[in-house]
Each structure stands twice: as C-alpha cells, then as structure tokens.
Coordinates of C-alpha atoms and ligand atoms in Angstrom, one line a residue:
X1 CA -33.3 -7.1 5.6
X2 CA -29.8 -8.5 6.7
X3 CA -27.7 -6.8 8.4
X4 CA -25.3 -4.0 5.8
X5 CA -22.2 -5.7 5.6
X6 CA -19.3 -3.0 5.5
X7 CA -16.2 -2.9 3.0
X8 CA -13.7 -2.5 5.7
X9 CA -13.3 -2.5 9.8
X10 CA -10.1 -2.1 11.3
X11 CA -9.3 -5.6 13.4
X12 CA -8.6 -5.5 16.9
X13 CA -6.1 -7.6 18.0
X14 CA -6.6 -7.4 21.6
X15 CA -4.1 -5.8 23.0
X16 CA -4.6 -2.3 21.6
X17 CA -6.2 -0.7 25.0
X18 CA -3.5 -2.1 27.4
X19 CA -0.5 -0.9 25.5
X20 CA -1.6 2.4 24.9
X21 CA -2.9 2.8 28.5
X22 CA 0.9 1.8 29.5
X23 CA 2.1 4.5 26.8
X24 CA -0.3 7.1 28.5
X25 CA 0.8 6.0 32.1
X26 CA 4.6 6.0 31.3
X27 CA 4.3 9.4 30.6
X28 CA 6.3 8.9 27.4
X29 CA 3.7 10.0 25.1
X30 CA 6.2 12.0 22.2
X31 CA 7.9 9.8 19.6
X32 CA 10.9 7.1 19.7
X33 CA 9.4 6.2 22.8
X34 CA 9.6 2.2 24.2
X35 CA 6.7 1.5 21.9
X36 CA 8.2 3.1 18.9
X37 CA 11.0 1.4 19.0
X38 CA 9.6 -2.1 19.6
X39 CA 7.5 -1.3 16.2
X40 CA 11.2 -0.3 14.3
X41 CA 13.0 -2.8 16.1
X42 CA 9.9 -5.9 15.2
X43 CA 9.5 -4.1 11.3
X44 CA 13.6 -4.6 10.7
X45 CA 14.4 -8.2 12.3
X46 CA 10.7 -9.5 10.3
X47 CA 11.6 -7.9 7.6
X48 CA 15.4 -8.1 7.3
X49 CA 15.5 -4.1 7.3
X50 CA 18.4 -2.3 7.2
X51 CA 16.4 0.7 9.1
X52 CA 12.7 1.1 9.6
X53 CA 11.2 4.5 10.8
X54 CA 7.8 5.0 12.4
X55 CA 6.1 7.7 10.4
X56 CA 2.7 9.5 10.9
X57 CA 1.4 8.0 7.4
X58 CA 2.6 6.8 4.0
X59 CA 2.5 9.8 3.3
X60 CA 4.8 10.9 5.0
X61 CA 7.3 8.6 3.8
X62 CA 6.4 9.2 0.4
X63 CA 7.8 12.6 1.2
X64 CA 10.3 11.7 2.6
X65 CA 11.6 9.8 0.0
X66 CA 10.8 12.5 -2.7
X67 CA 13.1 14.6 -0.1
X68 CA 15.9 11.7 0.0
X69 CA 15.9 11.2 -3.5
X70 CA 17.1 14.5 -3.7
X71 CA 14.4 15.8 -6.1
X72 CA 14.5 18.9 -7.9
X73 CA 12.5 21.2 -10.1
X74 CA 12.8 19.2 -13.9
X75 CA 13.7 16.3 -12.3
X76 CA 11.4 13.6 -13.7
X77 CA 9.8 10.1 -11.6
X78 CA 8.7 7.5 -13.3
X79 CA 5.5 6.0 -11.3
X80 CA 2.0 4.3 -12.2
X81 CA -1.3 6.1 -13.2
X82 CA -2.7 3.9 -11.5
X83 CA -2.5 4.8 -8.0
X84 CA -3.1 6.8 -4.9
X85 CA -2.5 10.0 -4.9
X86 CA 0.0 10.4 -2.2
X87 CA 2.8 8.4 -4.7
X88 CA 2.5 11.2 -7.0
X89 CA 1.9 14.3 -4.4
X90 CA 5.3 13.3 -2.8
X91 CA 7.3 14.2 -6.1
X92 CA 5.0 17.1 -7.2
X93 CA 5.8 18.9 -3.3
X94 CA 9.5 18.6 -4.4
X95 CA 9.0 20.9 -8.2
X96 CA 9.4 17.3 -9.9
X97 CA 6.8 15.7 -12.7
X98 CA 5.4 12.5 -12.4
X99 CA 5.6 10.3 -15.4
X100 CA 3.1 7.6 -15.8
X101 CA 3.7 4.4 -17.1
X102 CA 0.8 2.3 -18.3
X103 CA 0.3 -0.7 -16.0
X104 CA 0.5 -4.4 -16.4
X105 CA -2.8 -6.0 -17.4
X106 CA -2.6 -9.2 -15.5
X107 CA -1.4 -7.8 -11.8
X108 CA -1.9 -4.2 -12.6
X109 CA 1.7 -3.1 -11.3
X110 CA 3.9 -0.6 -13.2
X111 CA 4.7 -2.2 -16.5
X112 CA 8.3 -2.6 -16.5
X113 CA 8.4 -3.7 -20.3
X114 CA 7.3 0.1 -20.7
X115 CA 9.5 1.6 -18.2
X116 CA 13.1 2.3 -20.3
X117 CA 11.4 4.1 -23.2
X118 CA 9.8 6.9 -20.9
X119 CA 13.5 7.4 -19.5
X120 CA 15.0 10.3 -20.0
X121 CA 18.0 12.6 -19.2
X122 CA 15.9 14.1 -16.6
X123 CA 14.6 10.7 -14.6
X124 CA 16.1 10.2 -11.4
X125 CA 14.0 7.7 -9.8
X126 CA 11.3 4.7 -10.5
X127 CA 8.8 4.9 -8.1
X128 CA 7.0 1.4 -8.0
X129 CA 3.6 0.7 -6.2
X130 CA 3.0 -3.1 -5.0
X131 CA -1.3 -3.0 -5.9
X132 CA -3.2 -5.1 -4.0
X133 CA 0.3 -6.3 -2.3
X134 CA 1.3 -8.2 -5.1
X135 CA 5.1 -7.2 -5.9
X136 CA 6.1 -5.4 -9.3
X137 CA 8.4 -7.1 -11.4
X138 CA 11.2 -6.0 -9.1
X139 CA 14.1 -7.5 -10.5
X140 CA 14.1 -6.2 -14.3
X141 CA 13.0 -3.2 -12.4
X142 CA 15.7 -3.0 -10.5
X143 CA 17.8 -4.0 -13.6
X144 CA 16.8 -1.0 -15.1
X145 CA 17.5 1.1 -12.9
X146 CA 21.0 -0.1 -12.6
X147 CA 21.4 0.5 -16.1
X148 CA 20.2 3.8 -16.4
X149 CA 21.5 5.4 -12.8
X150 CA 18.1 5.6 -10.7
X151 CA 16.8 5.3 -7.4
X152 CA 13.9 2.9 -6.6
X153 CA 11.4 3.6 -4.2
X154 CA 8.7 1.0 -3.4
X155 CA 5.1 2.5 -2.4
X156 CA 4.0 -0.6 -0.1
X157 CA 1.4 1.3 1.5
X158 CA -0.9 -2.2 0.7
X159 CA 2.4 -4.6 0.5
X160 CA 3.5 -4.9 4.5
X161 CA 3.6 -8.3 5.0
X162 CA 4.0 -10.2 1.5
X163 CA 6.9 -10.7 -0.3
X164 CA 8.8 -11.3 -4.3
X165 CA 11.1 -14.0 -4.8
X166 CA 11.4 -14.4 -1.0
X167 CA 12.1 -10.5 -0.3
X168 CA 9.6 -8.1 1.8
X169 CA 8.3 -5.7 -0.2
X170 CA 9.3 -2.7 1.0
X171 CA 13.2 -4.1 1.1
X172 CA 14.0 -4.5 -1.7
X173 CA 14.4 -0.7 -3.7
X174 CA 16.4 2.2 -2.1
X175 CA 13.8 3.1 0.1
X176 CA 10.4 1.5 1.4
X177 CA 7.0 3.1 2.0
X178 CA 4.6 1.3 4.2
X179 CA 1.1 2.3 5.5
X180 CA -0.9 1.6 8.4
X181 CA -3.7 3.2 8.0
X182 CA -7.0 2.2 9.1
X183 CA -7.9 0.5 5.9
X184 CA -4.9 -1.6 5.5
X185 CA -3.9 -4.9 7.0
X186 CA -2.1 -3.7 10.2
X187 CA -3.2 0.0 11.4
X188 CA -2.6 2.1 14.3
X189 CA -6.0 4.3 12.5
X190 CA -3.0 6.6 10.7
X191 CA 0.5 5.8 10.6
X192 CA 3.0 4.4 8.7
X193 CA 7.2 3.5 8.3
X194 CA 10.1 4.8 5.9
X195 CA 12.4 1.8 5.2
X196 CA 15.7 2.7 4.7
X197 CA 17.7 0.1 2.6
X198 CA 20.7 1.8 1.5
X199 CA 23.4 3.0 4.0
X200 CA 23.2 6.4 1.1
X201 CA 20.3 7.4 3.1
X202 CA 20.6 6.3 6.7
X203 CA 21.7 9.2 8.7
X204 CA 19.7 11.4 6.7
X205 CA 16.3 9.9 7.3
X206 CA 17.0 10.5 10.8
X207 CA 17.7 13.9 10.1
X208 CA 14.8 15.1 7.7
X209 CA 12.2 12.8 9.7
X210 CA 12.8 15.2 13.1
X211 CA 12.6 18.5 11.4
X212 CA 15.9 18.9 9.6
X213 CA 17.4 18.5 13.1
X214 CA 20.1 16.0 14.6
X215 CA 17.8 15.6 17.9
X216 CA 17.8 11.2 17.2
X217 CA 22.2 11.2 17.5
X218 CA 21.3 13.6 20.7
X219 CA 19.6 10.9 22.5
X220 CA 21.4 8.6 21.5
X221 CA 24.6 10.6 22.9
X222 CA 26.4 10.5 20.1
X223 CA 26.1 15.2 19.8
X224 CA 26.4 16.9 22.9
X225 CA 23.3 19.0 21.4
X226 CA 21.1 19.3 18.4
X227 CA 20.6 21.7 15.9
X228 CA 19.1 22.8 12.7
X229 CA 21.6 20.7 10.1
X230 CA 18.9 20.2 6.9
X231 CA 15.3 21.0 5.4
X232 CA 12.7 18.3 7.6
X233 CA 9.4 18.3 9.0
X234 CA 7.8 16.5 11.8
X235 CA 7.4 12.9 10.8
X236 CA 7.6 10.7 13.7
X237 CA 4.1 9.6 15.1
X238 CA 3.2 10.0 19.2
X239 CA 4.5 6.9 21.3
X240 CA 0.6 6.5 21.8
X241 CA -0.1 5.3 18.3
X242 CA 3.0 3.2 18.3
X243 CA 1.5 1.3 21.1
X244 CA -1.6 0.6 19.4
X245 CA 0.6 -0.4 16.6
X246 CA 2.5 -3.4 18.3
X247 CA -0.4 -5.3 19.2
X248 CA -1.4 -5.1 15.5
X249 CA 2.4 -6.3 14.2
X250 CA 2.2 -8.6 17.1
X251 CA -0.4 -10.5 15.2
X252 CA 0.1 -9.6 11.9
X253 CA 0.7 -13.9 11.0
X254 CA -2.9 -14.5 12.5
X255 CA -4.2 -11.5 9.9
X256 CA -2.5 -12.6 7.3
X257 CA -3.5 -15.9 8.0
X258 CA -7.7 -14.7 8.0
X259 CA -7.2 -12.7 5.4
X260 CA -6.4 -15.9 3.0
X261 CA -8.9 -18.1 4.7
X262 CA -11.4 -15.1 3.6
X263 CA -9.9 -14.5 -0.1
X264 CA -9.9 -17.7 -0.4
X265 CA -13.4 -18.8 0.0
X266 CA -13.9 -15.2 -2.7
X267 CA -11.9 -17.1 -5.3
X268 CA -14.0 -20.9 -5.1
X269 CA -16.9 -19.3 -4.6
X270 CA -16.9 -17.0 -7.8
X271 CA -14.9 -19.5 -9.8
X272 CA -17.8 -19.9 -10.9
X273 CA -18.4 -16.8 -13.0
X274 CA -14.8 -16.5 -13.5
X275 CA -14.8 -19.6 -15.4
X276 CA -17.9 -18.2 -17.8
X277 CA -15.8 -15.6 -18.5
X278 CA -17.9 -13.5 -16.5
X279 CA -15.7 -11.7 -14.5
X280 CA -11.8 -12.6 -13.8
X281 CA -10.3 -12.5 -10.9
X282 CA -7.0 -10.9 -9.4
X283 CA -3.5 -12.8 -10.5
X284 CA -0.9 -13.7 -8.2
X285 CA 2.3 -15.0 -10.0
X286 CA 3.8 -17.9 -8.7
X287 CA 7.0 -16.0 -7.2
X288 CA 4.8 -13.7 -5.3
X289 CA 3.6 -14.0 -1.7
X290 CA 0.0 -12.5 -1.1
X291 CA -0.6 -10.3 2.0
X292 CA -4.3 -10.3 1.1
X293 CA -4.9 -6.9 1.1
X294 CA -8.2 -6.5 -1.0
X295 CA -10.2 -9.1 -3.0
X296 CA -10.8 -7.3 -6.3
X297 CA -12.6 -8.7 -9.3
X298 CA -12.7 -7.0 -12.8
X299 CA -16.2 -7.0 -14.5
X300 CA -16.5 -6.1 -18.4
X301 CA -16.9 -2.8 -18.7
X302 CA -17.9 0.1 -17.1
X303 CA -21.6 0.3 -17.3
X304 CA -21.7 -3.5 -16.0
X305 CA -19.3 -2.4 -13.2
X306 CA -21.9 0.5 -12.5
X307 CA -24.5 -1.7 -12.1
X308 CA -23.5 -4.6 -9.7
X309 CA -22.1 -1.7 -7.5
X310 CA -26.0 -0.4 -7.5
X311 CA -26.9 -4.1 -7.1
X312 CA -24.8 -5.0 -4.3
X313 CA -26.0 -1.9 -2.7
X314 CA -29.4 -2.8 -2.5
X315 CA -28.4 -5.6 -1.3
X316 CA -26.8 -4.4 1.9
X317 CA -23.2 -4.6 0.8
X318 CA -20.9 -2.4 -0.2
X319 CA -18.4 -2.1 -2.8
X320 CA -16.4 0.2 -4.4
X321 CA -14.3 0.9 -7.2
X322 CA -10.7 2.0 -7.2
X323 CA -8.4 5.0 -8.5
X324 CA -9.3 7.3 -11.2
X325 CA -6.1 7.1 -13.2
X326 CA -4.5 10.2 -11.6
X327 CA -3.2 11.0 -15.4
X328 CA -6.8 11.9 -16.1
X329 CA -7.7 13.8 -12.7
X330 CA -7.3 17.6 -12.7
X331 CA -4.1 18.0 -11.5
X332 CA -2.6 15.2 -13.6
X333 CA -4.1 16.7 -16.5
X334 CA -2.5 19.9 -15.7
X335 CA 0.9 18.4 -15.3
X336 CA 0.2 17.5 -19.5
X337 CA -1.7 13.8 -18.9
X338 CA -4.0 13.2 -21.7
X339 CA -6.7 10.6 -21.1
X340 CA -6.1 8.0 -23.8
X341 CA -2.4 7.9 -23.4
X342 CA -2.7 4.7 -21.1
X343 CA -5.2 2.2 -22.3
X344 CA -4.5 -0.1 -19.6
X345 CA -4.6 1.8 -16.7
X346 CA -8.3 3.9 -18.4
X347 CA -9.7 0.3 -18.9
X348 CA -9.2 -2.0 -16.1
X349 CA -9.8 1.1 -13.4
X350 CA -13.2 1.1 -15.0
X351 CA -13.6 -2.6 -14.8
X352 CA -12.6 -2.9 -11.3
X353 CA -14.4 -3.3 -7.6
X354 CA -13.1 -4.1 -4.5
X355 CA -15.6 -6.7 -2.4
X356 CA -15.3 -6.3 1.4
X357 CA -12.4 -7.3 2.9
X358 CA -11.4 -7.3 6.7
X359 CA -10.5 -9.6 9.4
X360 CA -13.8 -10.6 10.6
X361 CA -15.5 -11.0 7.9
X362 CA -17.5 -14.3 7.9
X363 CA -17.6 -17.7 5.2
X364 CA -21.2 -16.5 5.5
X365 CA -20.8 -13.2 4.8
X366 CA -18.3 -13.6 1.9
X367 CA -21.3 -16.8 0.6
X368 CA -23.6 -13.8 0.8
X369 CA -22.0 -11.0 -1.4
X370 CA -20.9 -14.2 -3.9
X371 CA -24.3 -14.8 -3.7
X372 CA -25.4 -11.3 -4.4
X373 CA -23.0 -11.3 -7.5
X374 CA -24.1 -14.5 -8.6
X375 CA -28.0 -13.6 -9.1
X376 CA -26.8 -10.3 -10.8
X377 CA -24.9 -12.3 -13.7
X378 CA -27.7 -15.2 -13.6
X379 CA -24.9 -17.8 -12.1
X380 CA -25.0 -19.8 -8.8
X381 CA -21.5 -19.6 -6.9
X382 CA -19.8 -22.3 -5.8
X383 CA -20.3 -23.3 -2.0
X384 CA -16.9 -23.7 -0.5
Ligands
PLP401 C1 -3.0 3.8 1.4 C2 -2.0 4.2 0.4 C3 -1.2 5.4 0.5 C4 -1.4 6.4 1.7 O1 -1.2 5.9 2.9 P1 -1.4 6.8 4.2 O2 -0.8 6.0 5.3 O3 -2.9 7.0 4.4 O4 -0.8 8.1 3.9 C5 -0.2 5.6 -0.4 N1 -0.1 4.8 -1.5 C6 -0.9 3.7 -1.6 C7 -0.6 2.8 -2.8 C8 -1.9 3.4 -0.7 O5 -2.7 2.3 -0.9

C-alpha cells in the first residue's frame, strides 16, 4: 500500500535550528528576549497592530482577554457553539456564561443576524471566532456592539494571516487572539499573541501577561522597580520558542502562498462532486482574504460523513471531523445548553471533515485523497 498520508505536519521553514541555537547561545533564554520582540515587532508593522504580545498559546490570550474585558460572575459573552473550547473556557475561568449563537450556514462564523436578540442587560462582550480563517461579518458586528456598549474580541487562533475588507483579522475588535500552535499555519509547536487594539487595554496587558506585575515598564526604565500592581499569570513564552517562531513569520507569504496552490488543486479536483451536489465545498466571500487554514468539505449527513472517514482510512489517509458543538458537550450542557437549540451549528458539525492540509503536501497527494473521495461517491475528480 502507499505510503499513510497525514492530516497535518508542522512546515519547517529553514531556519528554525539556527535561531534557536543563537537564542540558547545568547544566554537569553526567558521572555521579551531579541527574538520575542522581533516576533511583536514583525506581528504589529505586518499587521498594522497597535500592540502584539507573544503568548504561550491562544489560550492564553483568550484569558487574557476574558481578564481585560473585565469579566465577572453574571456577566454574559456572546460567542459561537461552534468552536474550540478554549473561546469558551476563557469566559467560564472568569465566573461568566457563554451564550451561543447559532452559526452562519454558508461560512460557518457567528451569525451576526442572530446576535442582538441574545443581548441582554448582562452581555458585555461578543466574542467572534474567524473558522477556517475566513473573517465574521465584522462590520455589522462591530456595529452592534457599538450600539449596545460591548467589547469585541476576535478568536483568530486559525485567522493569522488573512484578512476582511482589507483588515488583519485579529485587528480589527478590541482585542486579537492568535495561535501558533503546531497545527496552524505558522507554529513555534505551542505559542500564540494577544493583539491589543485599543489604547483601553494597553498598559494593562503588559501588566496581567507578567503576573499582575509592572516588571515590562522596569526594563524598559520607565519604574525604578516592579511590584505586584494586579491579578496576572505567567503568559509570555521562553525567548527559545520565539526564535523558532521568526523563521516561521519570516516566511509566512511563501505558506500562505502553498497553502492556496494546495486548496486550490482540492477545490478543481472535487468540483466535480460538488457540482452533483454531492458534497459542497467551503465559501469564501468575495471581501474576505483566505489564509488557507484547512480545506473542509461538508458531506450530507452524518452517517455518509461516517463512512468516507472509514473509507479514506482504509485508504491510507486521514481525515477528521471538527467540533462537537460545545452547547451539547458536558460542560456546555451544564451551563443550561440544550441540544436542538442551534440547528445550524448540530447539522453542519455533523456534515463536516477536514482533508489533510499542510505545507508539503503534494498535487499528487491532494489527486490521491480526491481520488479516494471520488470512488466512494462513484464520481471521477477532475485532474488539475
Ligand atoms: C487552535 C485554536 C485555539 C487554541 O489555540 P492554542 O494556541 O492551542 O491555545 C483556540 N481557538 C480556536 C478557534 C482554535 O482553532
């Protein structure tokens, strides 16, 4: 048999091994070292950032932001189902509920035409997540949360890199989560970046990213000593990740670049099958920019899902499927989700798989698993 093709391996751009052996050898190895701040410094003039800080994961700047938004026991976020669960975690650390919103069925994002009747006098924030890294509908969004008082915060875990009507993701709400861990486009294995874009929160992010301390105006010589000033934890990654970092943002056009050449030979080869109706494939609206994050396809139902999973499978090549709606899981359930609430969100996250997707995946790789797909709906992709 050929050789199992994998759903993801982290790229290596090339420079990984040299910049962390300088990292190792400057003896710099803590945070907001050289290579730290040549990840901040590359992440803001890209991106147009106000501020971006190096975290240890999204995660952490999830929480961070749940901390920054000031959230509080009763305090209500209004967030996808339809997502990982570190969006929802973050506001459930702080005593706050997550309300879910049922998702858009043609990208999948946050529904925004459903947002202002879940409002109420207890929302403070919208908490938006950018699937696939294809942007929310961030102006009525942001529209709404203008009327009604609210902070945004944009989970871009999977956005870094693409962009709504010419705007990162990431800079455009109050505050911007981005991941890089290994199974995203740019990854230093875990890691990740709070982007601050409201002078509101500057100083402190600074503050509750280095445990509740002013230690980043210390160095900076701007205290003659730090102290405890607020609540924190210890966000800011080792100077050795950040180095394996930079050579990933260092080539993050050449990524990007693969990672269309590769989803695009996906979307002609299956055209085929999406034109039967067979399966459809994801939508990009035309004011979005595509980082290329995953190449999804939604199949009709569950049991058909189920099966071409198995089928790929014994074909060498793997597939998976994506959340559980976390409004059905356990926890959601117990914070008063009801399955049968969102109909969106239950039925296209039992549609959906994720093909393999990574930078060195091959045309002959991608012809292979289209071809796979093709013999289990009885339908001969396209050759590209
Ligand atoms: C990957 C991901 C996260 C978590 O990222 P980490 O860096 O692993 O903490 C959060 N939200 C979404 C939408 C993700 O895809």
């Amino acid at each position: 048999m050929e050789k199992r093709i994998q759903f993801n391996r982290p790229c290596i751009a090339g420079n990984e091994l040299e910049y962390v052996m300088q990292a190792v050898r400057s003896g710099h190895t803590c945070g907001d070292g050289p290579f730290s701040k040549r990840c901040q410094a590359f992440l803001e003039e890209r991106f147009g950032a106000r501020k971006a800080l190096l975290t240890t994961s999204c995660t952490s700047a999830l929480e961070m932001a749940g901390l920054l938004c000031g959230l509080e026991a009763g305090d209500e976020v209004i967030m996808p189902s339809f997502t990982f669960v570190s969006t929802a975690n973050a506001v459930v650390l702080r005593g706050a509920r997550p309300v879910f919103v049922d998702i858009r069925p043609d990208t999948l994002n946050l529904d925004e035409r459903l947002i202002e009747q879940a409002i109420t006098p207890r929302t403070k924030a919208i908490w938006t997540v950018h699937y696939a890294g294809v942007a929310c509908e961030m102006d009525e969004i942001l529209a709404i949360a203008r009327r009604h008082s609210l902070q945004v915060v944009e989970d871009a875990a999977q956005g870094v890199n693409a962009s709504y009507k010419g705007r990162w993701l990431g800079t455009i709400g109050d505050l911007g989560c981005y991941s890089f861990h290994e199974t995203k486009n740019f990854s230093s294995g875990e890691g990740g970046a709070l982007i601050v874009n409201s002078a509101e929160f500057e100083k402190r992010a600074e503050i509750i990213r280095e445990k509740g301390t002013n230690r980043s105006q210390f160095l900076r010589g701007q205290v003659d000593k730090y102290s405890w000033v607020d609540v924190g934890s210890s966000y800011v990654p080792s100077d050795v990740l950040a180095a394996g970092l930079l050579a990933q943002l260092e080539w993050m056009d050449r990524i990007t670049t693969q990672r269309g050449e590769i989803s695009g030979w996906y979307s002609i080869m299956l055209a085929p099958l999406a034109d039967r109706g067979l399966l459809r494939l994801p939508t990009v609206p035309d004011h979005c920019v595509n980082n290329f994050h995953m190449f999804y396809a939604l199949a009709a139902d569950l049991a058909e899902r189920t099966a071409l999973i198995e089928h790929l499978k014994r074909g060498g090549i793997t597939a998976t499927f994506h959340y559980v709606p976390l409004h059905t899981s356990a926890v959601g359930q117990s914070l008063g989700g009801r399955p049968g609430t969102l109909p969106v969100t239950e039925q296209l996250s039992e549609r959906l798989f994720r093909l393999p997707m990574y930078f060195d995946l091959s045309q002959r790789d991608v012809f292979r698993i289209s071809g796979e797909i093709g013999r289990f709906y009885g339908v001969q992709p396209a050759r590209s």
